[in-house]
Amino acid sequence: MPTAIEFFKFLPKTNCGECGQATCLAFAMQLANQKATIDACPYVDGGAKEKLEESSAPPVRAITIGSGDRAVSMGGETVLYRHERRFVNPTAFAISISDTCSAQEMEQEVSKYLDMAFERVGTVFNIDMFVLRDDSGDPESFRTAAVRLRSLTDLPLVLESSSADVLSSAAAELRDVRPLIYGAGQDNIEAMVAVAKENSLPLALIGNDLDRMAEMVEVARKGGVEDLILDLGSSSMKHILESNTVARKVSLRRTFKGLGYPLMNLVGSGPAAMMKASLAVMKYSSLVVFDSLEAQQALPLMTLRQNIYTDPQVPIQVKEDLYPISDPGEESPILFTTNFSLTYFTVRADIEKSRQPVWLQVVDTEGLSVLTAYAAGKFSHEHVATALQASGALDRSKGPIVTPGMVAKLSGKLEEALGRKVMVGTMESSALPKFLKNLRQ
Amino acid sequence: MAKVPLPKEKWSGNIGSVSLGDGGVRAGGGKGMPFLSFEDRSYPRALIAGEVMDDVSDFPQIVLDQFGEAASDPVSWAEEWKARGADLICLRLLSTDPDRGDASPEDAARTAREVADATGLPLIVYGCGIADKDADTMEAVSASLAGHRSILAYVEEDSYKRISAAAMANKHSVLAFSNLDINLAKQMNILLSDFGVDRSDMVMDPLMAPLGMGMEYSYSVNERIMLAALSGDRMLQVPMVCDASQAWQVRDCSDDDPSLGDVAERAAWWEFTTALAALLSGADILILRGHDAMALVKEAIDDLGGGA
Ligand code: SF4
């Protein structure tokens, strides 16, 4: 992003006020903070505008594949390391399907992957896209298969072929749902760019050499296609790590212009695919395409994606509520803890380990951990009592109420407030299994 | 033709290294961000420590199945890890826990010595997690492993003196634990340094939270530690130990729910993914529980070109 001073240079400095700001300098500052757009000043000439737009373009272009609710956004990334700022658009996962499979096979494949969904901490994970792969070499077979695939799913599609002839009628037929064209290599780039341009579709460029890729990007842009995604090759983990890192880094640093697009990786199937995919999620890939994927692979991979794309500024918070663990009943103990996700996960895992039925009350502490929340006055006996009452915990069980050992001080006042027996639990969550087993006896 | 510049950083620092065993095993020493050959042409190969317990009650059955008979005894278990290619043994002396039989420090130290003698591999030795007992145990372990440089685990801000002194007495390394925070990690290393522990005898564990249980915090803390260390912060230029065995704490890792797919394979990927995140963010030593996960991790390190 240009600075306020850089913007200021392009303004007429007449302070006419038509942009809504008192002075040109004030307007420049608004621009630098992305609170205004250059169009608000009628006096900036076209050439200057173009220059400004170029230097204020995001370092990694944002593009969209698909249409409607299920459309997938990619790119728009601004940082190399996630502690600096949240990674923006999570990696999409796609499954590749051959155009030679029968109608029935295609239906089975599609429904297998549509059913592969998991819920984790309140979020549903699933496959994001399908790729239709040209194995037939026949435009009509490919078009028919594309239409059939589209009738089975509203997920965004990728149309894959090395031949523009095979692709073109399917692309024209499905252009309204905005599939990705995959893709252009050294040999077919002119023809592929033409197909993408004609149908206003995003285009993937394929090549494992960065310098050559930069030239292909130039060719595509000259041909009028700006919505690009780059496949820099996936031959090894080393190649993925280094190519993706270089492309992201030179784009963010603006030391090189031509590679500022989302990246993608085709990883195949089996263990090697899982390894490459895990790496690609952590290292800047916007789209990972599999030939096949099983549930035992998809769950860890999708959990990884959720972890990596979490906003580092906002600790994930668990909803304040009463959580039953191992089917608790009227006599089961009621434990409580904070809504800081790490604390909650740890306590929960340790309770599960004990195999004892427990009611776990989460108290909203704005994402602070036990001691911090207590010190900040967000985990007082009043907070806890209110939460226990609101969730109905006190009606569900007559069992003992257990405070975390670190806030043993709460127990007296809490006992008074609730008129119920309150016990002091363990200092460390890891001691809970033993504590709970003893409690039972 | 367009020429894409290599975004090579000019780092002013590098990670220190520790030598272990009889000196032939080295951990640490990286000069760039992990596995980027344009920053560090010979990024050091991360070492793998296979986990062995001297008490397997409450231990996941899937792992015991992987090791079969061997897991019935710490020595044969450790030998099995060695045969499968582990570089170190992570020995957890759980039997010293007053609630698990309260084994004496001498008995525990004998186990450590037997494991070291049988495998010849350096050890990372943990006690039972109760500070006073662990200090007693580590004093005995330090003496019994004299001449076989190992890592005594772990020391924390409020209890580090006895274990550190025990390590120094026999030239072992100390594992400095801190709770997911770059400043705490640095603080811990400073404490040890002030106490007289040489930096070449320090390794640190900034807490590797597992996949699905806060892994992203650790990934970012580790990355920040690496960036600060490479930028010249000497008190963070300490090799990093990441304990990926904690993946097994996560329910989805080994929950026997068929809708989540094959459980043994899922557990291996859960541990692998935690380990890969650790490697990419700077781990020099990985503690692993499953040998299925180790096989995958080794393949990944090869494919990433580590230690090339
Ligand atoms: S409209 Fe343009 S010229 Fe007028 S004050 Fe705003 S920036 Fe300055």
Short mmCIF file of N, CA and C in Angstrom, two decimals, chain A residues 88-164:
data_model
loop_
_atom_site.label_atom_id
_atom_site.label_comp_id
_atom_site.label_asym_id
_atom_site.label_seq_id
_atom_site.Cartn_x
_atom_site.Cartn_y
_atom_site.Cartn_z
N VAL A 88 -5.92 -15.08 5.13
CA VAL A 88 -7.28 -14.67 4.78
C VAL A 88 -8.18 -15.81 4.30
N ASN A 89 -7.86 -16.39 3.16
CA ASN A 89 -8.76 -17.37 2.56
C ASN A 89 -8.21 -18.79 2.71
N PRO A 90 -8.90 -19.62 3.50
CA PRO A 90 -8.40 -20.97 3.77
C PRO A 90 -8.22 -21.79 2.49
N THR A 91 -7.23 -22.65 2.49
CA THR A 91 -6.98 -23.57 1.39
C THR A 91 -8.25 -24.35 1.05
N ALA A 92 -8.57 -24.42 -0.23
CA ALA A 92 -9.71 -25.24 -0.66
C ALA A 92 -9.21 -26.63 -1.04
N PHE A 93 -10.02 -27.65 -0.74
CA PHE A 93 -9.68 -29.03 -1.11
C PHE A 93 -10.60 -29.49 -2.23
N ALA A 94 -10.02 -30.07 -3.27
CA ALA A 94 -10.81 -30.53 -4.41
C ALA A 94 -10.48 -31.99 -4.72
N ILE A 95 -11.46 -32.68 -5.27
CA ILE A 95 -11.29 -34.08 -5.66
C ILE A 95 -11.41 -34.16 -7.18
N SER A 96 -10.51 -34.91 -7.78
CA SER A 96 -10.48 -35.03 -9.23
C SER A 96 -11.26 -36.26 -9.69
N ILE A 97 -12.12 -36.07 -10.69
CA ILE A 97 -12.95 -37.16 -11.21
C ILE A 97 -12.74 -37.24 -12.73
N SER A 98 -12.64 -38.46 -13.24
CA SER A 98 -12.36 -38.64 -14.66
C SER A 98 -13.63 -38.48 -15.51
N ASP A 99 -13.47 -37.93 -16.71
CA ASP A 99 -14.64 -37.79 -17.60
C ASP A 99 -15.00 -39.12 -18.25
N THR A 100 -14.17 -40.15 -18.04
CA THR A 100 -14.50 -41.45 -18.63
C THR A 100 -15.31 -42.33 -17.68
N CYS A 101 -15.55 -41.89 -16.45
CA CYS A 101 -16.31 -42.76 -15.56
C CYS A 101 -17.79 -42.70 -15.94
N SER A 102 -18.48 -43.80 -15.66
CA SER A 102 -19.89 -43.89 -16.04
C SER A 102 -20.73 -42.97 -15.17
N ALA A 103 -21.96 -42.76 -15.59
CA ALA A 103 -22.86 -41.89 -14.83
C ALA A 103 -22.97 -42.38 -13.39
N GLN A 104 -23.07 -43.71 -13.26
CA GLN A 104 -23.24 -44.27 -11.93
C GLN A 104 -21.98 -44.08 -11.08
N GLU A 105 -20.83 -44.32 -11.69
CA GLU A 105 -19.56 -44.13 -10.96
C GLU A 105 -19.41 -42.69 -10.51
N MET A 106 -19.77 -41.79 -11.39
CA MET A 106 -19.63 -40.38 -11.04
C MET A 106 -20.54 -40.04 -9.86
N GLU A 107 -21.74 -40.58 -9.91
CA GLU A 107 -22.67 -40.31 -8.82
C GLU A 107 -22.13 -40.82 -7.49
N GLN A 108 -21.55 -42.03 -7.55
CA GLN A 108 -20.99 -42.61 -6.32
C GLN A 108 -19.84 -41.79 -5.78
N GLU A 109 -18.95 -41.41 -6.68
CA GLU A 109 -17.80 -40.61 -6.27
C GLU A 109 -18.26 -39.31 -5.62
N VAL A 110 -19.13 -38.61 -6.31
CA VAL A 110 -19.57 -37.31 -5.82
C VAL A 110 -20.25 -37.46 -4.46
N SER A 111 -21.12 -38.47 -4.33
CA SER A 111 -21.82 -38.55 -3.05
C SER A 111 -20.88 -39.01 -1.94
N LYS A 112 -19.88 -39.85 -2.26
CA LYS A 112 -18.89 -40.21 -1.25
C LYS A 112 -18.24 -38.95 -0.65
N TYR A 113 -17.86 -38.04 -1.53
CA TYR A 113 -17.13 -36.87 -1.03
C TYR A 113 -18.06 -35.80 -0.45
N LEU A 114 -19.29 -35.73 -0.96
CA LEU A 114 -20.21 -34.78 -0.34
C LEU A 114 -20.56 -35.22 1.07
N ASP A 115 -20.57 -36.55 1.28
CA ASP A 115 -20.88 -37.07 2.62
C ASP A 115 -19.71 -36.96 3.58
N MET A 116 -18.53 -36.71 3.06
CA MET A 116 -17.35 -36.66 3.92
C MET A 116 -17.31 -35.31 4.63
N ALA A 117 -18.06 -35.20 5.71
CA ALA A 117 -18.13 -33.92 6.42
C ALA A 117 -17.97 -34.21 7.91
N PHE A 118 -17.33 -33.31 8.60
CA PHE A 118 -17.08 -33.49 10.03
C PHE A 118 -17.43 -32.20 10.74
N GLU A 119 -17.85 -32.33 11.99
CA GLU A 119 -18.04 -31.11 12.76
C GLU A 119 -16.99 -31.05 13.85
N ARG A 120 -16.33 -29.91 13.95
CA ARG A 120 -15.31 -29.74 14.97
C ARG A 120 -15.42 -28.34 15.54
N VAL A 121 -15.43 -28.23 16.86
CA VAL A 121 -15.64 -26.95 17.55
C VAL A 121 -16.59 -26.02 16.80
N GLY A 122 -17.76 -26.55 16.49
CA GLY A 122 -18.81 -25.72 15.94
C GLY A 122 -18.67 -25.39 14.46
N THR A 123 -17.67 -25.94 13.79
CA THR A 123 -17.50 -25.66 12.37
C THR A 123 -17.64 -26.96 11.59
N VAL A 124 -18.33 -26.88 10.45
CA VAL A 124 -18.44 -28.08 9.62
C VAL A 124 -17.34 -28.04 8.57
N PHE A 125 -16.64 -29.18 8.45
CA PHE A 125 -15.57 -29.29 7.45
C PHE A 125 -16.09 -30.09 6.28
N ASN A 126 -15.78 -29.68 5.08
CA ASN A 126 -16.07 -30.54 3.94
C ASN A 126 -15.19 -30.23 2.76
N ILE A 127 -15.38 -31.06 1.71
CA ILE A 127 -14.68 -30.86 0.45
C ILE A 127 -15.26 -29.61 -0.20
N ASP A 128 -14.40 -28.86 -0.90
CA ASP A 128 -14.85 -27.56 -1.41
C ASP A 128 -15.14 -27.54 -2.90
N MET A 129 -14.47 -28.43 -3.66
CA MET A 129 -14.60 -28.34 -5.11
C MET A 129 -14.43 -29.71 -5.75
N PHE A 130 -14.85 -29.83 -6.99
CA PHE A 130 -14.54 -31.02 -7.79
C PHE A 130 -13.79 -30.60 -9.06
N VAL A 131 -12.90 -31.48 -9.48
CA VAL A 131 -12.18 -31.28 -10.74
C VAL A 131 -12.71 -32.30 -11.73
N LEU A 132 -13.06 -31.88 -12.91
CA LEU A 132 -13.37 -32.85 -13.97
C LEU A 132 -12.14 -32.95 -14.87
N ARG A 133 -11.62 -34.19 -14.95
CA ARG A 133 -10.35 -34.40 -15.64
C ARG A 133 -10.62 -35.02 -17.01
N ASP A 134 -10.04 -34.46 -18.02
CA ASP A 134 -10.21 -35.00 -19.38
C ASP A 134 -9.28 -36.19 -19.58
N ASP A 135 -9.87 -37.41 -19.57
CA ASP A 135 -9.10 -38.60 -19.93
C ASP A 135 -9.56 -39.10 -21.30
N SER A 136 -10.70 -38.61 -21.75
CA SER A 136 -11.27 -39.12 -23.00
C SER A 136 -10.63 -38.48 -24.23
N GLY A 137 -10.20 -37.25 -24.08
CA GLY A 137 -9.67 -36.54 -25.24
C GLY A 137 -10.76 -36.12 -26.22
N ASP A 138 -11.99 -36.26 -25.79
CA ASP A 138 -13.10 -35.99 -26.71
C ASP A 138 -13.97 -34.85 -26.19
N PRO A 139 -14.08 -33.76 -26.96
CA PRO A 139 -14.82 -32.58 -26.49
C PRO A 139 -16.26 -32.90 -26.06
N GLU A 140 -16.94 -33.74 -26.83
CA GLU A 140 -18.33 -34.00 -26.52
C GLU A 140 -18.47 -34.82 -25.23
N SER A 141 -17.61 -35.85 -25.07
CA SER A 141 -17.65 -36.63 -23.82
C SER A 141 -17.37 -35.73 -22.63
N PHE A 142 -16.40 -34.84 -22.81
CA PHE A 142 -16.02 -33.96 -21.72
C PHE A 142 -17.16 -33.01 -21.36
N ARG A 143 -17.79 -32.48 -22.40
CA ARG A 143 -18.89 -31.55 -22.15
C ARG A 143 -20.05 -32.27 -21.43
N THR A 144 -20.39 -33.46 -21.90
CA THR A 144 -21.48 -34.22 -21.28
C THR A 144 -21.16 -34.51 -19.82
N ALA A 145 -19.92 -34.94 -19.57
CA ALA A 145 -19.53 -35.26 -18.20
C ALA A 145 -19.58 -34.01 -17.32
N ALA A 146 -19.18 -32.88 -17.89
CA ALA A 146 -19.19 -31.62 -17.12
C ALA A 146 -20.61 -31.24 -16.72
N VAL A 147 -21.51 -31.38 -17.66
CA VAL A 147 -22.90 -31.04 -17.37
C VAL A 147 -23.46 -32.00 -16.32
N ARG A 148 -23.09 -33.29 -16.45
CA ARG A 148 -23.56 -34.27 -15.47
C ARG A 148 -23.01 -33.95 -14.08
N LEU A 149 -21.73 -33.63 -14.02
CA LEU A 149 -21.11 -33.32 -12.73
C LEU A 149 -21.80 -32.12 -12.10
N ARG A 150 -22.06 -31.13 -12.92
CA ARG A 150 -22.72 -29.94 -12.40
C ARG A 150 -24.12 -30.26 -11.86
N SER A 151 -24.79 -31.23 -12.48
CA SER A 151 -26.14 -31.58 -12.02
C SER A 151 -26.08 -32.30 -10.67
N LEU A 152 -24.91 -32.84 -10.33
CA LEU A 152 -24.78 -33.58 -9.08
C LEU A 152 -24.35 -32.71 -7.90
N THR A 153 -23.78 -31.55 -8.18
CA THR A 153 -23.26 -30.72 -7.09
C THR A 153 -23.26 -29.25 -7.46
N ASP A 154 -23.46 -28.41 -6.45
CA ASP A 154 -23.32 -26.98 -6.72
C ASP A 154 -21.97 -26.46 -6.21
N LEU A 155 -21.06 -27.39 -5.87
CA LEU A 155 -19.72 -26.94 -5.50
C LEU A 155 -19.01 -26.40 -6.75
N PRO A 156 -18.08 -25.48 -6.57
CA PRO A 156 -17.33 -24.95 -7.72
C PRO A 156 -16.56 -26.07 -8.43
N LEU A 157 -16.39 -25.90 -9.72
CA LEU A 157 -15.72 -26.93 -10.52
C LEU A 157 -14.42 -26.41 -11.13
N VAL A 158 -13.56 -27.37 -11.44
CA VAL A 158 -12.35 -27.10 -12.21
C VAL A 158 -12.47 -27.96 -13.45
N LEU A 159 -12.25 -27.37 -14.61
CA LEU A 159 -12.26 -28.15 -15.85
C LEU A 159 -10.81 -28.35 -16.27
N GLU A 160 -10.38 -29.61 -16.26
CA GLU A 160 -8.96 -29.89 -16.51
C GLU A 160 -8.75 -30.61 -17.83
N SER A 161 -7.97 -30.00 -18.68
CA SER A 161 -7.54 -30.67 -19.90
C SER A 161 -6.31 -29.95 -20.41
N SER A 162 -5.49 -30.67 -21.18
CA SER A 162 -4.36 -29.97 -21.79
C SER A 162 -4.75 -29.45 -23.17
N SER A 163 -5.99 -29.75 -23.56
CA SER A 163 -6.41 -29.33 -24.90
C SER A 163 -7.53 -28.30 -24.83
N ALA A 164 -7.28 -27.15 -25.44
CA ALA A 164 -8.29 -26.09 -25.46
C ALA A 164 -9.51 -26.53 -26.26
#
